mmCIF file of C-alpha atoms in Angstrom:
data_model
loop_
_atom_site.group_PDB
_atom_site.id
_atom_site.type_symbol
_atom_site.label_atom_id
_atom_site.label_comp_id
_atom_site.label_asym_id
_atom_site.label_seq_id
_atom_site.Cartn_x
_atom_site.Cartn_y
_atom_site.Cartn_z
ATOM 1 C CA MET A 667 8.561 -13.438 23.647
ATOM 2 C CA ARG A 668 11.470 -11.057 23.291
ATOM 3 C CA ARG A 669 11.890 -11.967 19.612
ATOM 4 C CA LEU A 670 8.161 -11.491 19.051
ATOM 5 C CA LEU A 671 8.185 -8.018 20.605
ATOM 6 C CA ILE A 672 11.265 -6.969 18.632
ATOM 7 C CA GLY A 673 9.838 -8.241 15.348
ATOM 8 C CA THR A 674 6.469 -6.580 15.972
ATOM 9 C CA ALA A 675 8.102 -3.248 16.788
ATOM 10 C CA LEU A 676 10.337 -3.437 13.715
ATOM 11 C CA GLY A 677 7.410 -4.249 11.445
ATOM 12 C CA ALA A 678 5.285 -1.448 12.887
ATOM 13 C CA ALA A 679 8.052 1.140 12.552
ATOM 14 C CA ALA A 680 8.953 0.073 9.016
ATOM 15 C CA GLY A 681 5.324 -0.108 7.864
ATOM 16 C CA ARG A 682 4.488 3.314 9.262
ATOM 17 C CA ALA A 683 7.617 4.901 7.792
ATOM 18 C CA ALA A 684 6.881 3.390 4.383
ATOM 19 C CA TYR A 685 3.280 4.651 4.471
ATOM 20 C CA VAL A 686 4.324 8.198 5.359
ATOM 21 C CA ALA A 687 6.967 8.255 2.619
ATOM 22 C CA LEU A 688 4.661 6.804 -0.052
ATOM 23 C CA THR A 689 1.691 9.046 0.705
ATOM 24 C CA ARG A 690 3.887 12.130 0.873
ATOM 25 C CA ARG A 691 5.062 11.571 -2.701
ATOM 26 C CA PRO A 692 2.872 8.916 -4.365
ATOM 27 C CA PRO A 693 4.784 7.201 -7.183
ATOM 28 C CA GLY A 694 3.374 7.840 -10.654
ATOM 29 C CA MET A 695 3.180 5.405 -13.528
ATOM 30 C CA ASN A 696 3.080 5.677 -17.334
ATOM 31 C CA GLY A 697 3.053 9.445 -17.178
ATOM 32 C CA LEU A 698 0.152 9.569 -14.700
ATOM 33 C CA PRO A 699 0.546 11.378 -11.369
ATOM 34 C CA GLY A 700 0.753 9.210 -8.269
ATOM 35 C CA ASP A 701 -2.503 10.467 -6.770
ATOM 36 C CA GLU A 702 -4.357 9.329 -9.874
ATOM 37 C CA VAL A 703 -2.598 5.959 -10.045
ATOM 38 C CA TRP A 704 -3.219 4.995 -6.417
ATOM 39 C CA GLY A 705 -6.310 7.046 -5.599
ATOM 40 C CA ARG A 706 -9.784 5.551 -5.509
ATOM 41 C CA THR A 707 -13.261 6.619 -4.351
ATOM 42 C CA ASN A 708 -14.902 4.647 -1.556
ATOM 43 C CA HIS A 709 -18.545 3.852 -0.827
ATOM 44 C CA ARG A 710 -19.030 7.291 0.760
ATOM 45 C CA GLY A 711 -17.729 9.060 -2.324
ATOM 46 C CA GLU A 712 -14.585 10.044 -0.428
ATOM 47 C CA PRO A 713 -11.002 9.611 -1.659
ATOM 48 C CA VAL A 714 -8.861 6.742 -0.356
ATOM 49 C CA THR A 715 -5.415 5.517 -1.333
ATOM 50 C CA LEU A 716 -4.212 2.021 -2.189
ATOM 51 C CA LEU A 717 -0.712 2.856 -0.940
ATOM 52 C CA GLU A 718 -1.457 1.149 2.365
ATOM 53 C CA GLY A 719 -0.823 -2.143 0.537
ATOM 54 C CA PRO A 720 2.717 -1.354 -0.681
ATOM 55 C CA ALA A 721 3.495 0.145 2.732
ATOM 56 C CA PHE A 722 2.465 -3.089 4.423
ATOM 57 C CA VAL A 723 4.579 -5.189 2.052
ATOM 58 C CA ALA A 724 7.602 -2.948 2.632
ATOM 59 C CA GLY A 725 7.128 -2.946 6.405
ATOM 60 C CA ALA A 726 6.654 -6.704 6.655
ATOM 61 C CA ALA A 727 9.672 -7.372 4.416
ATOM 62 C CA ALA A 728 12.014 -4.962 6.203
ATOM 63 C CA GLY A 729 10.880 -6.057 9.642
ATOM 64 C CA GLY A 730 11.135 -9.724 8.668
ATOM 65 C CA LEU A 731 14.710 -9.321 7.459
ATOM 66 C CA LEU A 732 15.724 -7.809 10.816
ATOM 67 C CA THR A 733 13.653 -9.986 13.166
ATOM 68 C CA PRO A 734 15.890 -12.267 15.241
ATOM 69 C CA GLY A 735 15.244 -16.000 15.445
ATOM 70 C CA LEU A 736 14.535 -16.739 11.768
ATOM 71 C CA GLY A 737 16.744 -19.159 9.902
ATOM 72 C CA ALA A 738 18.096 -18.190 6.501
ATOM 73 C CA ARG A 739 15.730 -20.495 4.599
ATOM 74 C CA MET A 740 12.614 -19.315 6.418
ATOM 75 C CA ARG A 741 13.688 -15.689 6.099
ATOM 76 C CA ALA A 742 14.044 -16.130 2.326
ATOM 77 C CA ALA A 743 10.699 -17.964 2.140
ATOM 78 C CA ALA A 744 8.952 -15.154 4.019
ATOM 79 C CA LEU A 745 10.480 -12.549 1.734
ATOM 80 C CA LEU A 746 9.314 -14.469 -1.348
ATOM 81 C CA ALA A 747 5.806 -15.154 -0.011
ATOM 82 C CA GLY A 748 5.163 -11.573 1.111
ATOM 83 C CA VAL A 749 6.781 -9.630 -1.715
ATOM 84 C CA GLY A 750 5.766 -12.081 -4.453
ATOM 85 C CA SER A 751 2.094 -12.156 -3.413
ATOM 86 C CA GLY A 752 2.149 -8.381 -2.948
ATOM 87 C CA LEU A 753 3.504 -7.762 -6.446
ATOM 88 C CA LEU A 754 0.873 -10.025 -7.999
ATOM 89 C CA GLY A 755 -1.823 -8.283 -5.974
ATOM 90 C CA GLY A 756 -0.466 -4.906 -7.064
ATOM 91 C CA TYR A 757 -0.713 -5.963 -10.683
ATOM 92 C CA ASP A 758 -4.374 -6.787 -10.158
ATOM 93 C CA ASP A 759 -4.944 -3.529 -8.238
ATOM 94 C CA LEU A 760 -3.573 -1.374 -11.046
ATOM 95 C CA ALA A 761 -4.321 -3.378 -14.198
ATOM 96 C CA GLY A 762 -7.221 -5.596 -13.185
ATOM 97 C CA THR A 763 -10.774 -5.525 -14.480
ATOM 98 C CA THR A 764 -14.035 -6.871 -13.069
ATOM 99 C CA SER A 765 -15.207 -8.592 -16.254
ATOM 100 C CA SER A 766 -14.616 -11.981 -14.577
ATOM 101 C CA ARG A 767 -15.022 -12.800 -10.901
ATOM 102 C CA GLY A 768 -14.003 -15.676 -8.664
ATOM 103 C CA PHE A 769 -12.032 -18.802 -9.415
ATOM 104 C CA LYS A 770 -14.797 -20.059 -11.688
ATOM 105 C CA GLY A 771 -14.997 -16.826 -13.666
ATOM 106 C CA HIS A 772 -11.260 -16.413 -14.176
ATOM 107 C CA LEU A 773 -10.605 -20.054 -15.008
ATOM 108 C CA ALA A 774 -13.585 -20.129 -17.389
ATOM 109 C CA ALA A 775 -12.167 -17.071 -19.145
ATOM 110 C CA LEU A 776 -8.788 -18.793 -19.307
ATOM 111 C CA ALA A 777 -10.414 -21.840 -20.908
ATOM 112 C CA ARG A 778 -11.819 -19.533 -23.592
ATOM 113 C CA GLY A 779 -8.327 -18.226 -24.278
ATOM 114 C CA GLU A 780 -8.826 -14.970 -22.336
ATOM 115 C CA VAL A 781 -6.051 -14.290 -19.839
ATOM 116 C CA THR A 782 -7.488 -12.059 -17.098
ATOM 117 C CA SER A 783 -5.465 -10.294 -14.425
ATOM 118 C CA GLY A 784 -7.219 -12.490 -11.886
ATOM 119 C CA ALA A 785 -6.068 -15.648 -13.666
ATOM 120 C CA VAL A 786 -2.493 -14.346 -13.708
ATOM 121 C CA LYS A 787 -2.751 -13.715 -9.983
ATOM 122 C CA ILE A 788 -4.297 -17.104 -9.204
ATOM 123 C CA LEU A 789 -1.588 -19.005 -11.063
ATOM 124 C CA GLY A 790 1.175 -16.673 -9.881
ATOM 125 C CA ILE A 791 0.249 -16.883 -6.205
ATOM 126 C CA GLY A 792 -0.026 -20.663 -6.498
ATOM 127 C CA ALA A 793 3.495 -20.841 -7.925
ATOM 128 C CA THR A 794 4.765 -18.380 -5.308
ATOM 129 C CA GLY A 795 3.281 -20.472 -2.510
ATOM 130 C CA LEU A 796 4.910 -23.662 -3.789
ATOM 131 C CA ALA A 797 8.267 -21.927 -4.224
ATOM 132 C CA ALA A 798 8.137 -20.454 -0.719
ATOM 133 C CA ALA A 799 7.225 -23.838 0.734
ATOM 134 C CA ALA A 800 10.089 -25.500 -1.111
ATOM 135 C CA ILE A 801 12.575 -22.894 0.132
ATOM 136 C CA ALA A 802 11.321 -23.182 3.722
ATOM 137 C CA GLY A 803 11.865 -26.939 3.545
ATOM 138 C CA SER A 804 10.344 -29.831 5.454
ATOM 139 C CA GLY A 805 11.467 -31.914 8.376
ATOM 140 C CA ALA A 806 10.004 -35.124 6.970
ATOM 141 C CA PRO A 807 12.572 -37.971 6.948
ATOM 142 C CA SER A 808 11.619 -39.370 3.534
ATOM 143 C CA ARG A 809 11.512 -37.829 0.083
ATOM 144 C CA PRO A 810 7.796 -38.616 -0.461
ATOM 145 C CA GLY A 811 7.076 -36.997 2.904
ATOM 146 C CA ARG A 812 8.985 -33.868 1.939
ATOM 147 C CA VAL A 813 7.165 -33.667 -1.393
ATOM 148 C CA PHE A 814 3.825 -34.083 0.382
ATOM 149 C CA ASP A 815 4.702 -31.352 2.873
ATOM 150 C CA THR A 816 5.751 -28.987 0.094
ATOM 151 C CA LEU A 817 2.441 -29.437 -1.722
ATOM 152 C CA VAL A 818 0.390 -29.004 1.444
ATOM 153 C CA ASN A 819 2.416 -26.012 2.619
ATOM 154 C CA GLY A 820 2.306 -24.351 -0.805
ATOM 155 C CA ALA A 821 -1.476 -24.716 -0.878
ATOM 156 C CA ILE A 822 -1.725 -23.180 2.601
ATOM 157 C CA VAL A 823 0.331 -20.134 1.575
ATOM 158 C CA ALA A 824 -1.679 -19.622 -1.630
ATOM 159 C CA GLY A 825 -5.023 -20.312 0.051
ATOM 160 C CA GLY A 826 -4.246 -17.873 2.849
ATOM 161 C CA ALA A 827 -3.330 -15.151 0.337
ATOM 162 C CA ASN A 828 -6.585 -15.549 -1.558
ATOM 163 C CA LEU A 829 -8.803 -15.852 1.513
ATOM 164 C CA MET A 830 -7.459 -12.695 3.140
ATOM 165 C CA ASN A 831 -8.298 -10.766 -0.016
ATOM 166 C CA LEU A 832 -11.931 -11.808 0.370
ATOM 167 C CA PHE A 833 -12.123 -9.887 3.649
ATOM 168 C CA ASP A 834 -10.788 -6.584 2.296
ATOM 169 C CA LEU A 835 -14.291 -5.362 1.452
ATOM 170 C CA ARG A 836 -14.911 -3.150 4.481
ATOM 171 C CA PRO A 837 -12.656 -0.750 6.411
ATOM 172 C CA GLY A 838 -10.271 -2.564 8.739
ATOM 173 C CA ARG A 839 -11.812 -5.989 8.211
ATOM 174 C CA ALA A 840 -8.839 -7.751 6.602
ATOM 175 C CA ILE A 841 -6.407 -6.422 9.216
ATOM 176 C CA LYS A 842 -8.727 -7.461 12.047
ATOM 177 C CA VAL A 843 -8.952 -10.973 10.595
ATOM 178 C CA GLY A 844 -5.173 -11.002 10.235
ATOM 179 C CA LEU A 845 -4.603 -9.940 13.841
ATOM 180 C CA LEU A 846 -7.155 -12.425 15.211
ATOM 181 C CA THR A 847 -5.773 -15.377 13.267
ATOM 182 C CA GLY A 848 -2.142 -14.342 13.556
ATOM 183 C CA THR A 849 -2.086 -13.929 17.338
ATOM 184 C CA PRO A 850 -2.363 -17.696 18.080
ATOM 185 C CA LEU A 851 0.423 -18.328 15.548
ATOM 186 C CA ALA A 852 2.531 -15.666 17.238
ATOM 187 C CA LEU A 853 2.255 -17.593 20.505
ATOM 188 C CA THR A 854 3.827 -20.715 18.996
ATOM 189 C CA SER A 855 7.582 -21.140 19.110
ATOM 190 C CA SER A 856 7.802 -22.003 15.407
ATOM 191 C CA GLY A 857 5.555 -19.309 13.939
ATOM 192 C CA ALA A 858 6.253 -16.314 16.192
ATOM 193 C CA ALA A 859 9.224 -14.954 14.254
ATOM 194 C CA VAL A 860 7.399 -15.366 10.917
ATOM 195 C CA VAL A 861 4.290 -13.362 11.839
ATOM 196 C CA ALA A 862 5.859 -10.798 14.181
ATOM 197 C CA ALA A 863 6.762 -8.189 11.553
ATOM 198 C CA PRO A 864 3.567 -8.628 9.449
ATOM 199 C CA LEU A 865 1.357 -8.236 12.533
ATOM 200 C CA GLY A 866 3.283 -5.143 13.616
ATOM 201 C CA ALA A 867 3.001 -3.538 10.176
ATOM 202 C CA ALA A 868 -0.720 -4.357 9.975
ATOM 203 C CA ALA A 869 -1.433 -2.909 13.424
ATOM 204 C CA ALA A 870 0.448 0.296 12.571
ATOM 205 C CA LEU A 871 -1.685 0.790 9.443
ATOM 206 C CA LEU A 872 -5.033 -0.115 11.019
ATOM 207 C CA PRO A 873 -6.007 3.462 12.089
ATOM 208 C CA ASP A 874 -5.821 4.761 8.507
ATOM 209 C CA ASP A 875 -7.780 1.757 7.256
ATOM 210 C CA LEU A 876 -10.520 2.198 9.869
ATOM 211 C CA GLY A 877 -10.554 5.938 9.193
ATOM 212 C CA GLU A 878 -11.271 5.199 5.513
ATOM 213 C CA ARG A 879 -8.224 7.114 4.359
ATOM 214 C CA ALA A 880 -6.473 4.053 2.929
ATOM 215 C CA MET A 881 -6.988 0.372 2.199
ATOM 216 C CA LEU A 882 -4.803 -2.716 1.794
ATOM 217 C CA GLY A 883 -6.138 -3.602 -1.644
ATOM 218 C CA ASP A 884 -5.005 -6.843 -3.263
ATOM 219 C CA THR A 885 -1.379 -5.824 -2.704
ATOM 220 C CA GLY A 886 -1.556 -5.795 1.083
ATOM 221 C CA SER A 887 -4.257 -8.388 1.698
ATOM 222 C CA ASN A 888 -2.603 -11.031 -0.505
ATOM 223 C CA ALA A 889 0.753 -10.456 1.200
ATOM 224 C CA LEU A 890 -0.756 -10.567 4.705
ATOM 225 C CA GLY A 891 -2.605 -13.811 3.992
ATOM 226 C CA ALA A 892 0.445 -15.438 2.412
ATOM 227 C CA LEU A 893 2.656 -14.626 5.406
ATOM 228 C CA LEU A 894 0.095 -15.932 7.881
ATOM 229 C CA GLY A 895 -0.162 -19.081 5.774
ATOM 230 C CA LEU A 896 3.607 -19.483 5.808
ATOM 231 C CA ALA A 897 3.607 -19.248 9.605
ATOM 232 C CA ALA A 898 0.925 -21.964 9.733
ATOM 233 C CA THR A 899 3.182 -24.303 7.735
ATOM 234 C CA ARG A 900 5.417 -24.567 10.827
ATOM 235 C CA LEU A 901 2.665 -26.462 12.668
ATOM 236 C CA GLY A 902 2.520 -30.232 12.909
ATOM 237 C CA ARG A 903 1.102 -32.253 10.036
ATOM 238 C CA GLY A 904 -2.298 -32.783 11.654
ATOM 239 C CA PRO A 905 -2.941 -29.099 12.418
ATOM 240 C CA ARG A 906 -1.635 -28.148 8.969
ATOM 241 C CA LEU A 907 -4.114 -30.460 7.282
ATOM 242 C CA ALA A 908 -6.892 -28.942 9.395
ATOM 243 C CA VAL A 909 -5.787 -25.425 8.376
ATOM 244 C CA LEU A 910 -5.722 -26.460 4.719
ATOM 245 C CA ALA A 911 -9.204 -27.969 4.957
ATOM 246 C CA GLY A 912 -10.511 -24.740 6.477
ATOM 247 C CA LEU A 913 -8.880 -22.604 3.777
ATOM 248 C CA VAL A 914 -10.228 -24.777 0.979
ATOM 249 C CA GLY A 915 -13.711 -24.779 2.503
ATOM 250 C CA LEU A 916 -13.863 -21.016 2.991
ATOM 251 C CA ASN A 917 -12.442 -20.240 -0.440
ATOM 252 C CA ALA A 918 -14.973 -22.594 -2.022
ATOM 253 C CA ALA A 919 -17.830 -21.159 0.047
ATOM 254 C CA SER A 920 -16.969 -17.653 -1.146
ATOM 255 C CA GLU A 921 -18.144 -18.646 -4.626
ATOM 256 C CA PHE A 922 -21.684 -19.068 -3.305
ATOM 257 C CA VAL A 923 -21.949 -17.147 -0.020
ATOM 258 C CA SER A 924 -21.366 -13.475 0.776
ATOM 259 C CA PHE A 925 -19.076 -13.173 3.779
ATOM 260 C CA THR A 926 -20.352 -9.641 4.322
ATOM 261 C CA LYS A 927 -23.936 -10.882 4.693
ATOM 262 C CA VAL A 928 -22.868 -13.640 7.074
ATOM 263 C CA ILE A 929 -20.927 -11.162 9.213
ATOM 264 C CA LYS A 930 -23.826 -8.698 9.208
ATOM 265 C CA GLN A 931 -26.292 -11.369 10.304
ATOM 266 C CA THR A 932 -24.071 -12.638 13.150
ATOM 267 C CA PRO A 933 -24.163 -10.184 16.096
ATOM 268 C CA ALA A 934 -20.740 -11.070 17.539
ATOM 269 C CA LEU A 935 -19.015 -10.890 14.154
ATOM 270 C CA ASP A 936 -20.845 -7.681 13.250
ATOM 271 C CA TRP A 937 -19.726 -6.084 16.517
ATOM 272 C CA ILE A 938 -16.096 -6.934 15.799
ATOM 273 C CA ASP A 939 -16.463 -5.790 12.197
ATOM 274 C CA MET A 940 -17.861 -2.383 13.225
ATOM 275 C CA LEU A 941 -15.391 -1.869 16.096
ATOM 276 C CA GLY A 942 -13.465 1.339 15.454
ATOM 277 C CA ARG A 943 -15.229 2.077 12.168
ATOM 278 C CA ARG A 944 -17.065 5.248 11.278
ATOM 279 C CA PRO A 945 -20.843 4.925 11.527
ATOM 280 C CA PRO A 946 -22.768 4.566 8.258
ATOM 281 C CA ALA A 947 -23.566 7.808 6.475
ATOM 282 C CA PRO A 948 -27.079 9.037 7.359
ATOM 283 C CA GLN A 949 -29.625 8.858 4.598
ATOM 284 C CA THR A 950 -31.904 11.866 4.152
ATOM 285 C CA ALA A 951 -35.383 11.597 2.729
ATOM 286 C CA PRO A 952 -35.948 13.650 -0.433
ATOM 287 C CA GLN A 953 -38.385 16.551 -0.434
ATOM 288 C CA MET A 954 -41.389 16.262 -2.771
ATOM 289 C CA ALA A 955 -43.270 19.188 -4.203
ATOM 290 C CA PRO A 956 -47.038 19.401 -3.593
ATOM 291 C CA VAL A 957 -49.099 17.341 -6.007
ATOM 292 C CA ALA A 958 -52.587 17.651 -7.350
ATOM 293 C CA ALA A 959 -55.379 15.861 -5.485
ATOM 294 C CA SER A 960 -55.823 13.257 -8.199
ATOM 295 C CA ALA A 961 -52.072 12.615 -8.415
ATOM 296 C CA ALA A 962 -51.842 12.246 -4.635
ATOM 297 C CA ALA A 963 -54.655 9.732 -4.706
ATOM 298 C CA ASP A 964 -52.851 7.744 -7.375
ATOM 299 C CA SER A 965 -49.673 7.859 -5.289
ATOM 300 C CA GLU A 966 -51.453 6.580 -2.175
ATOM 301 C CA ALA A 967 -53.007 3.756 -4.161
ATOM 302 C CA ALA A 968 -49.667 2.779 -5.618
ATOM 303 C CA GLU A 969 -48.024 2.856 -2.191
ATOM 304 C CA SER A 970 -50.726 0.640 -0.717
ATOM 305 C CA GLU A 971 -49.965 -1.935 -3.408
ATOM 306 C CA THR A 972 -46.149 -1.915 -3.160
ATOM 307 C CA GLY A 973 -45.897 -1.383 0.596
ATOM 308 C CA GLU A 974 -43.385 1.479 0.379
ATOM 309 C CA ALA A 975 -42.116 4.301 -1.769
ATOM 310 C CA LYS A 976 -38.519 5.415 -1.120
ATOM 311 C CA ALA A 977 -35.352 6.788 -2.623
ATOM 312 C CA VAL A 978 -32.073 4.988 -2.091
ATOM 313 C CA GLY A 979 -29.388 6.975 -0.238
ATOM 314 C CA SER A 980 -29.316 10.626 -1.187
ATOM 315 C CA GLN A 981 -29.873 10.010 -4.877
ATOM 316 C CA ALA A 982 -33.269 10.982 -6.206
ATOM 317 C CA ALA A 983 -34.492 11.688 -9.690
ATOM 318 C CA GLU A 984 -34.506 15.328 -10.767
ATOM 319 C CA PRO A 985 -37.939 16.362 -12.016
ATOM 320 C CA ALA A 986 -38.025 17.372 -15.663
ATOM 321 C CA ALA A 987 -40.916 19.789 -15.038
ATOM 322 C CA THR A 988 -43.272 20.683 -12.218
ATOM 323 C CA GLU A 989 -46.269 21.729 -14.332
ATOM 324 C CA THR A 990 -48.004 20.458 -17.423
ATOM 325 C CA ALA A 991 -48.656 22.583 -20.455
ATOM 326 C CA THR A 992 -52.069 23.472 -18.999
ATOM 327 C CA GLY A 993 -50.527 24.746 -15.793
ATOM 328 C CA GLU A 994 -51.640 21.778 -13.681
ATOM 329 C CA PRO A 995 -49.061 20.308 -11.315
ATOM 330 C CA VAL A 996 -47.739 16.890 -12.189
ATOM 331 C CA ARG A 997 -46.735 14.080 -9.909
ATOM 332 C CA LEU A 998 -43.010 13.795 -9.171
ATOM 333 C CA ARG A 999 -41.651 10.266 -9.420
ATOM 334 C CA LEU A 1000 -38.721 8.921 -7.444
ATOM 335 C CA VAL A 1001 -36.645 6.439 -9.360
ATOM 336 C CA GLU A 1002 -34.892 3.814 -7.221
ATOM 337 C CA PRO A 1003 -31.433 3.050 -8.628
ATOM 338 C CA GLU A 1004 -30.313 -0.512 -9.125
ATOM 339 C CA ALA A 1005 -28.923 -2.177 -6.026
ATOM 340 C CA GLY A 1006 -25.179 -2.546 -5.755
ATOM 341 C CA PRO A 1007 -22.088 -0.533 -4.946
ATOM 342 C CA ARG A 1008 -21.407 2.838 -6.406
ATOM 343 C CA PRO A 1009 -19.115 2.891 -9.427
ATOM 344 C CA GLY A 1010 -15.519 3.452 -8.435
ATOM 345 C CA ASP A 1011 -15.848 1.852 -4.994
ATOM 346 C CA PRO A 1012 -12.474 0.129 -4.522
ATOM 347 C CA ARG A 1013 -13.902 -2.153 -1.842
ATOM 348 C CA ALA A 1014 -16.463 -3.388 -4.347
ATOM 349 C CA GLY A 1015 -13.872 -4.561 -6.839
ATOM 350 C CA ASP A 1016 -13.129 -8.192 -7.514
ATOM 351 C CA PRO A 1017 -13.435 -9.671 -3.990
ATOM 352 C CA THR A 1018 -12.624 -13.222 -4.866
ATOM 353 C CA VAL A 1019 -8.963 -13.068 -5.861
#
């Protein structure tokens, strides 16, 4: 328990210090100022920063290097899993596009000869997971057993990295999932030292995530998932196979099911998801100018057929004119925009890798 508390405190302090330093002077790139490189607009139209992700990676790495109770091999494996997955996620954050989505989309593009940022990340995180598992080693007595463990453990690290990224679609969600799944691992003797620093760094950054000032992005969510996966590789073979089955099932389900819809439709999960978050922005009904009697009658008839007439959010069509050439008033029409996230919403990026 002492090692767990020390590692958690180190991770929290390092993660918070890294976040303060990075947001004070955001690093630029290719001649662009840092605020432009790392800044995004969220679903409320408010600015957020992606620098929470690099801060988490730095905090988890620094805290992990100083946490007592980790052997040299596991310490090196944790450094590779966290930093390697974070760098690949950062590449997708800064250079990625949404032309292809999900494993199927990226691999289909790769089959056509198109190398997407998502495909680079998928293959890179897979290789990183295998390398981290090989460095961490296996206690199996035979060579085939050690090879089997390396393959299983590598898949767990990679699967955890990808799955955690699927939850970074709402404020605080990925960190909450990380804390809920990481706490049982922290209570085991084998996984406590591995997850201590990542959990501390994540908890220290949670207020800014919930406050919609920052987000983990692919950088932080991939690193968090990879480190939790690495901690799970210290479990016995039976539990590890169960963890792998769950990761494979959830990653596969994400190709067909929206986790956000499932969470919203499940009261207990929705309560946890909304805990600490800002309430949704209120939607105001648009004001309509008076219409002529005949136009009003047409409007009532149309409404009786469709069941409702509404504008989405605060966006309504601007009227081109309020009178015809003869001076008679014309009916104002509200145009409902297509469903979907607003352009520029960083939490509506590619959620599948």
